[in-house]
Coordinates of C-alpha atoms in Angstrom, one line a residue:
Chain A
X14 CA 71.3 15.6 30.2
X15 CA 69.7 19.1 29.9
X16 CA 69.4 21.6 32.6
X17 CA 66.8 24.3 32.9
X18 CA 69.4 27.0 32.8
X19 CA 68.9 29.4 29.9
X20 CA 71.5 31.3 27.8
X21 CA 71.1 34.9 28.9
X22 CA 71.5 36.0 25.3
X23 CA 69.3 33.7 23.1
X24 CA 67.2 32.3 26.0
X25 CA 67.7 28.8 24.7
X26 CA 68.2 26.0 27.3
X27 CA 71.9 25.7 28.1
X28 CA 73.2 22.1 27.9
X29 CA 75.1 20.6 30.8
X30 CA 78.1 20.1 28.5
X31 CA 78.2 23.7 27.2
X32 CA 81.8 24.7 26.6
X33 CA 83.0 26.6 29.7
X34 CA 79.4 27.0 30.6
X35 CA 78.8 29.2 27.5
X36 CA 76.0 28.8 25.0
X37 CA 77.6 27.0 21.9
X38 CA 75.3 28.7 19.4
X39 CA 76.1 32.1 20.7
X40 CA 79.8 31.2 20.8
X41 CA 79.7 30.2 17.1
X42 CA 78.0 33.5 16.1
X43 CA 81.4 35.1 16.5
X44 CA 82.6 33.2 13.5
X45 CA 79.9 34.6 11.3
X46 CA 79.6 38.2 10.3
X47 CA 82.2 41.0 10.6
X48 CA 84.7 41.3 13.4
X49 CA 83.4 43.1 16.5
X50 CA 83.7 46.8 16.8
X51 CA 84.6 48.6 20.0
X52 CA 81.7 49.9 22.0
X53 CA 81.7 53.0 24.1
X54 CA 84.4 55.6 23.9
X55 CA 87.7 54.5 22.4
X56 CA 89.5 53.4 19.3
X57 CA 88.2 50.5 17.3
X58 CA 91.5 49.0 16.4
X59 CA 93.5 49.9 19.5
X60 CA 90.8 50.6 22.0
X61 CA 91.7 53.3 24.5
X62 CA 89.8 55.2 27.1
X63 CA 90.1 58.8 25.7
X64 CA 89.2 60.1 29.2
X65 CA 92.3 58.5 30.6
X66 CA 95.3 60.9 30.2
X67 CA 97.8 58.1 30.6
X68 CA 96.3 56.0 27.8
X69 CA 96.1 59.1 25.5
X70 CA 99.8 59.9 26.3
X71 CA 100.7 56.4 25.3
X72 CA 98.8 56.6 22.1
X73 CA 100.0 60.1 21.1
X74 CA 103.6 60.2 22.3
X75 CA 104.2 63.3 20.2
X76 CA 102.3 65.2 22.9
X77 CA 102.9 65.7 26.6
X78 CA 99.4 65.6 28.2
X79 CA 99.2 68.3 30.8
X80 CA 95.6 68.4 32.0
X81 CA 92.1 67.7 30.9
X82 CA 90.3 70.9 30.0
X83 CA 86.9 69.4 29.4
X84 CA 84.8 66.5 28.0
X85 CA 81.4 66.2 26.4
X86 CA 79.5 64.4 23.7
X87 CA 82.0 65.5 21.1
X88 CA 85.0 64.1 22.9
X89 CA 87.6 65.2 25.3
X90 CA 89.9 68.2 25.2
X91 CA 93.3 68.2 26.8
X92 CA 95.9 70.9 27.4
X93 CA 99.1 69.4 26.0
X94 CA 102.6 70.3 24.9
X95 CA 103.6 69.5 21.3
X96 CA 107.0 68.1 21.8
X97 CA 108.7 68.8 18.4
X98 CA 107.6 72.5 18.4
X99 CA 107.7 72.9 22.2
X100 CA 104.4 74.8 22.3
X101 CA 101.2 74.5 24.3
X102 CA 98.2 73.2 22.4
X103 CA 94.6 72.2 23.0
X104 CA 94.1 68.6 21.9
X105 CA 90.6 67.4 21.1
X106 CA 90.0 63.7 20.8
X107 CA 86.8 62.5 19.2
X108 CA 84.9 59.3 20.0
X109 CA 85.2 56.5 17.5
X110 CA 81.7 56.8 16.1
X111 CA 82.6 60.3 14.8
X112 CA 85.9 59.1 13.4
X113 CA 84.3 56.3 11.3
X114 CA 81.3 58.2 10.0
X115 CA 81.2 59.2 6.4
X116 CA 81.0 62.9 7.1
X117 CA 84.0 62.7 9.5
X118 CA 86.2 65.0 7.5
X119 CA 83.5 67.5 7.0
X120 CA 82.9 67.7 10.7
X121 CA 86.5 67.8 11.4
X122 CA 87.2 70.8 9.2
X123 CA 85.3 73.5 11.1
X124 CA 87.1 72.4 14.3
X125 CA 90.6 72.9 12.9
X126 CA 89.6 76.4 11.8
X127 CA 88.7 77.4 15.3
X128 CA 92.0 79.0 16.2
X129 CA 93.4 82.3 15.0
X130 CA 94.2 82.8 11.3
X131 CA 97.9 82.8 12.0
X132 CA 97.9 79.3 13.3
X133 CA 95.4 77.8 10.9
X134 CA 97.9 76.6 8.3
X135 CA 100.1 74.8 10.7
X136 CA 97.1 73.3 12.4
X137 CA 95.5 72.3 9.1
X138 CA 98.6 70.3 8.1
X139 CA 98.5 68.4 11.3
X140 CA 94.8 67.9 11.1
X141 CA 95.0 66.6 7.6
X142 CA 97.6 64.1 8.6
X143 CA 95.5 62.9 11.5
X144 CA 92.4 62.7 9.4
X145 CA 94.2 60.4 7.0
X146 CA 95.5 58.3 9.8
X147 CA 92.0 58.2 11.3
X148 CA 90.7 56.6 8.1
X149 CA 92.8 53.6 8.9
X150 CA 92.9 53.5 12.6
X151 CA 89.5 55.2 13.4
X152 CA 91.3 57.3 16.0
X153 CA 90.9 61.0 15.6
X154 CA 92.1 64.1 17.2
X155 CA 92.5 67.7 16.3
X156 CA 94.6 70.4 17.7
X157 CA 94.5 74.1 18.3
X158 CA 97.5 76.2 19.2
X159 CA 97.0 78.1 22.4
Chain B
X28 CA 98.4 40.1 18.0
X29 CA 101.0 37.7 16.5
X30 CA 101.5 37.9 12.8
X31 CA 100.8 34.5 11.1
X32 CA 103.9 32.8 9.8
X33 CA 104.2 33.4 6.1
X34 CA 104.6 30.2 4.1
X35 CA 107.4 30.1 1.6
X36 CA 104.9 29.6 -1.3
X37 CA 101.3 30.2 -1.9
X38 CA 98.7 31.6 0.5
X39 CA 98.6 31.2 4.2
X40 CA 95.7 28.9 3.8
X41 CA 97.9 26.2 2.2
X42 CA 99.4 25.8 5.7
X43 CA 96.2 24.7 7.4
X44 CA 96.3 21.1 8.5
X45 CA 93.6 19.6 6.3
X46 CA 94.8 21.5 3.2
X47 CA 98.3 20.1 3.9
X48 CA 96.9 16.6 3.9
X49 CA 94.9 17.3 0.7
X50 CA 97.9 18.8 -1.0
X51 CA 100.1 15.8 -0.1
X52 CA 98.3 13.6 -2.6
X53 CA 100.4 15.2 -5.3
X54 CA 103.8 14.9 -3.6
X55 CA 106.1 12.2 -2.4
X56 CA 106.8 13.9 0.9
X57 CA 104.0 12.8 3.2
X58 CA 105.7 13.4 6.6
X59 CA 104.1 16.8 7.1
X60 CA 100.8 15.5 6.0
X61 CA 101.0 12.6 8.4
X62 CA 101.9 14.9 11.2
X63 CA 99.0 17.3 10.3
X64 CA 96.6 14.4 10.1
X65 CA 97.8 13.1 13.5
X66 CA 97.2 16.4 15.1
X67 CA 93.7 16.7 13.7
X68 CA 92.9 13.2 14.8
X69 CA 94.2 13.9 18.3
X70 CA 91.9 16.9 18.5
X71 CA 88.8 15.3 17.1
X72 CA 88.8 11.7 18.3
X73 CA 86.0 12.1 20.8
X74 CA 83.1 12.8 18.3
X75 CA 84.1 9.5 16.6
X76 CA 84.1 7.7 19.9
X77 CA 80.6 9.0 20.6
X78 CA 79.5 7.9 17.2
X79 CA 80.8 4.4 17.7
X80 CA 79.1 4.1 21.1
X81 CA 75.8 5.4 19.8
X82 CA 76.0 2.8 17.0
X83 CA 75.7 0.2 19.7
X84 CA 79.2 -0.9 20.6
X85 CA 80.0 -1.2 24.3
X86 CA 82.6 0.9 26.0
X87 CA 85.5 -1.6 25.7
X88 CA 84.8 -2.3 22.1
X89 CA 84.4 1.4 21.3
X90 CA 87.8 2.2 22.8
X91 CA 89.5 -0.6 20.9
X92 CA 87.8 0.2 17.7
X93 CA 88.6 3.9 17.9
X94 CA 92.2 3.2 18.7
X95 CA 92.5 0.7 15.9
X96 CA 90.8 3.0 13.4
X97 CA 93.2 5.9 14.1
X98 CA 96.2 3.6 14.2
X99 CA 95.3 2.3 10.7
X100 CA 94.4 5.7 9.4
X101 CA 97.8 7.1 10.4
X102 CA 99.7 4.0 9.4
X103 CA 99.0 3.2 5.9
X104 CA 95.4 3.6 4.7
X105 CA 95.0 7.3 5.1
X106 CA 96.2 8.5 1.8
X107 CA 94.0 6.2 -0.2
X108 CA 91.1 7.3 2.0
X109 CA 91.8 10.9 1.3
X110 CA 91.7 10.2 -2.4
X111 CA 88.3 8.6 -2.0
X112 CA 86.8 11.3 0.1
X113 CA 88.0 14.8 -0.8
X114 CA 86.5 17.8 0.9
X115 CA 86.2 18.5 4.5
X116 CA 88.1 16.7 7.3
X117 CA 84.9 16.1 9.2
X118 CA 83.2 14.3 6.3
X119 CA 86.4 12.4 5.5
X120 CA 86.8 11.1 9.0
X121 CA 83.2 9.9 9.3
X122 CA 83.3 8.3 5.9
X123 CA 86.6 6.6 6.7
X124 CA 85.2 5.3 10.0
X125 CA 82.1 3.9 8.3
X126 CA 84.3 2.1 5.8
X127 CA 86.4 0.7 8.7
X128 CA 83.3 -0.4 10.6
X129 CA 81.8 -2.1 7.6
X130 CA 84.8 -3.8 6.1
X131 CA 87.7 -4.1 8.5
X132 CA 86.7 -4.0 12.1
X133 CA 85.6 -7.7 12.4
X134 CA 88.7 -8.9 10.7
X135 CA 91.0 -6.5 12.7
X136 CA 89.8 -7.6 16.1
X137 CA 90.5 -11.2 15.2
X138 CA 94.1 -10.5 14.4
X139 CA 96.8 -9.7 16.8
X140 CA 98.2 -6.3 16.3
X141 CA 101.7 -6.1 14.8
X142 CA 104.7 -4.2 16.3
X143 CA 105.4 -0.6 15.7
X144 CA 101.8 0.5 15.6
X145 CA 101.2 4.2 16.1
X146 CA 98.8 4.5 18.9
X147 CA 96.9 7.7 19.4
X148 CA 96.7 8.7 23.0
X149 CA 93.0 8.3 24.0
X150 CA 92.0 8.6 27.5
X151 CA 89.5 5.7 27.8
X152 CA 88.3 6.7 31.2
X153 CA 87.7 10.3 30.2
X154 CA 85.9 9.1 27.0
X155 CA 83.4 7.1 28.9
X156 CA 82.9 9.8 31.5
X157 CA 82.1 12.2 28.8
X158 CA 79.9 9.8 27.0
X159 CA 77.7 9.5 30.1
X160 CA 76.8 13.1 29.7
X161 CA 75.6 12.8 26.1
X162 CA 72.0 13.7 25.3
X163 CA 69.5 10.9 25.5
X164 CA 69.5 8.0 23.0
X165 CA 66.9 9.7 20.9
X166 CA 69.7 11.4 19.0
X167 CA 71.1 9.3 16.1
X168 CA 74.8 8.4 15.9
X169 CA 75.1 10.8 13.0
X170 CA 73.5 13.7 14.8
X171 CA 75.5 13.0 17.9
X172 CA 78.7 13.0 15.9
X173 CA 77.9 16.3 14.2
X174 CA 76.9 18.0 17.4
X175 CA 79.9 16.6 19.3
X176 CA 82.1 17.8 16.5
X177 CA 80.9 21.4 16.8
X178 CA 81.3 21.3 20.5
X179 CA 84.8 19.9 20.3
X180 CA 85.8 22.6 17.9
X181 CA 84.5 25.3 20.3
X182 CA 86.2 23.7 23.2
X183 CA 89.5 23.6 21.3
X184 CA 89.2 27.4 20.6
X185 CA 88.2 28.3 24.2
X186 CA 91.1 26.2 25.5
X187 CA 93.5 28.0 23.2
X188 CA 92.3 31.5 24.3
X189 CA 92.4 30.4 28.0
X190 CA 95.9 29.1 27.4
X191 CA 97.0 32.5 26.0
X192 CA 95.6 34.3 29.0
X193 CA 97.2 31.8 31.3
X194 CA 100.6 32.3 29.6
X195 CA 100.3 36.0 30.5
X196 CA 99.2 35.1 34.0
X197 CA 95.7 36.5 33.4
X198 CA 93.4 33.5 33.8
X199 CA 91.3 35.3 36.3
X200 CA 90.7 38.0 33.7
X201 CA 89.6 35.4 31.2
X202 CA 87.1 33.9 33.7
X203 CA 85.7 37.3 34.4
X204 CA 85.3 38.2 30.7
X205 CA 84.5 35.0 28.9
X206 CA 80.8 35.8 29.0
X207 CA 81.5 38.6 26.6
X208 CA 82.2 35.9 23.9
X209 CA 78.5 35.1 23.7
X210 CA 77.6 38.7 23.5
X211 CA 76.9 39.1 27.2
X212 CA 77.2 42.5 29.0
X213 CA 80.3 42.9 31.0
X214 CA 80.1 44.8 34.3
X215 CA 83.2 46.8 33.5
X216 CA 83.3 48.7 36.8
X217 CA 82.8 45.6 38.9
X218 CA 85.4 43.6 37.1
X219 CA 87.8 46.5 37.3
X220 CA 87.4 46.7 41.0
X221 CA 87.7 43.0 41.6
X222 CA 90.9 42.7 39.5
X223 CA 92.4 46.1 40.5
X224 CA 92.4 47.4 37.0
X225 CA 91.1 50.6 35.4
X226 CA 87.7 50.4 33.7
X227 CA 89.4 51.5 30.5
X228 CA 91.8 48.6 30.8
X229 CA 88.9 46.1 31.2
X230 CA 87.2 47.6 28.1
X231 CA 90.4 47.1 26.2
X232 CA 90.7 43.6 27.4
X233 CA 87.1 42.7 26.4
X234 CA 87.5 44.1 22.9
X235 CA 90.8 42.3 22.3
X236 CA 89.4 39.1 23.7
X237 CA 86.5 39.2 21.3
X238 CA 88.8 39.9 18.3
X239 CA 91.3 37.2 19.3
X240 CA 88.6 34.6 19.9
X241 CA 87.0 35.3 16.5
X242 CA 90.3 35.0 14.8
X243 CA 91.1 31.7 16.5
X244 CA 87.6 30.3 15.9
X245 CA 87.8 31.0 12.1
X246 CA 91.4 29.7 12.1
X247 CA 90.3 26.4 13.8
X248 CA 87.5 26.0 11.3
X249 CA 90.0 26.7 8.5
X250 CA 92.2 23.8 9.8
X251 CA 89.4 21.3 8.9
X252 CA 88.4 22.4 5.4
X253 CA 90.2 22.3 2.1
X254 CA 90.0 26.0 1.1
X255 CA 89.2 29.4 2.5
X256 CA 86.0 29.6 0.5
X257 CA 84.6 26.7 2.5
X258 CA 84.8 28.3 5.9
X259 CA 81.5 30.1 5.9
X260 CA 79.6 27.1 4.6
X261 CA 81.2 25.1 7.4
X262 CA 80.1 27.7 10.0
X263 CA 76.5 27.2 8.7
X264 CA 76.9 23.5 9.0
X265 CA 78.1 23.8 12.6
X266 CA 75.1 26.0 13.4
X267 CA 72.8 23.3 12.1
X268 CA 74.7 20.7 14.0
X269 CA 74.1 22.6 17.3
X270 CA 70.4 23.3 16.6
X271 CA 68.3 21.2 18.9

């Protein structure tokens, strides 16, 4: 017993006995191919909204998120306190597409050199750590001392 | 996401139901294999029922026959049958049923059943209600079996995902998001408003739902094949079974 309802994705007729009203062929597609990646702004493995200070704070407990300084195509910048050194920093969080791209580190490097020379070494150490972490979690952030 | 239980020996795949049954051919301990086979049969009885009906048996006969087939399979004949028909559970089950129909059914229905027979719980009423919705008679019994098998598998997985959401008291969220499982666009803002969540939280939920569903889907397919290398071939077979 077929109905004239169509699957909104593949446009094939949707059978009356479609599981939970969903197109079985499209349901099965999930089993083929690679696992889904996150879309939009966030982390692929542990998807967060980088524009949400509460989620960022949960993901990066080593920082106290104080306020958002700005956001744009390259990510979001927060004013934060680095807890272990008790200092105010600017925290830039990149969208996941940047974190997973092959030239990620190359693009990351100029950003970490942005602050004054005296703070570059400390910031570089932190940035390198985060870059390594980013390779496995696809999250990414960089930091400048204030 | 829960970490799969690590088996004492070998790869995790050795713990899937059909591979347990296959492996039991070489051991004396068949309790686990019998249990695994019973669970598989309980999950996939309806495609066989539909096959038997489409072969021309009436509803009453089909119910008796399916019951009897499973009872015998689980009682004594199953190990020999596995030996005869190595490979996928789906192929094994259909081959064993054909054998039963050709050689044993006429004799079996003339004999009174003995005591202590293991009966699989089949809901006869539900079976016939479901059969009424099957596609028109132009589909052969084999095609119907294959199609119904694929649909049963997807239903199992969706039920499992829904159960997990229900356990976390989030059934409404599943109902709002399930369209994402077929690649549909989710109106994040609308769903967020309806369920009093942040849009970010809805995005998180969609992504996790897709990952979890895929994981469970491949795991369910793995339950019915003998080795990990057969999963992708089985996926292709299921696609073919669903093609109209």
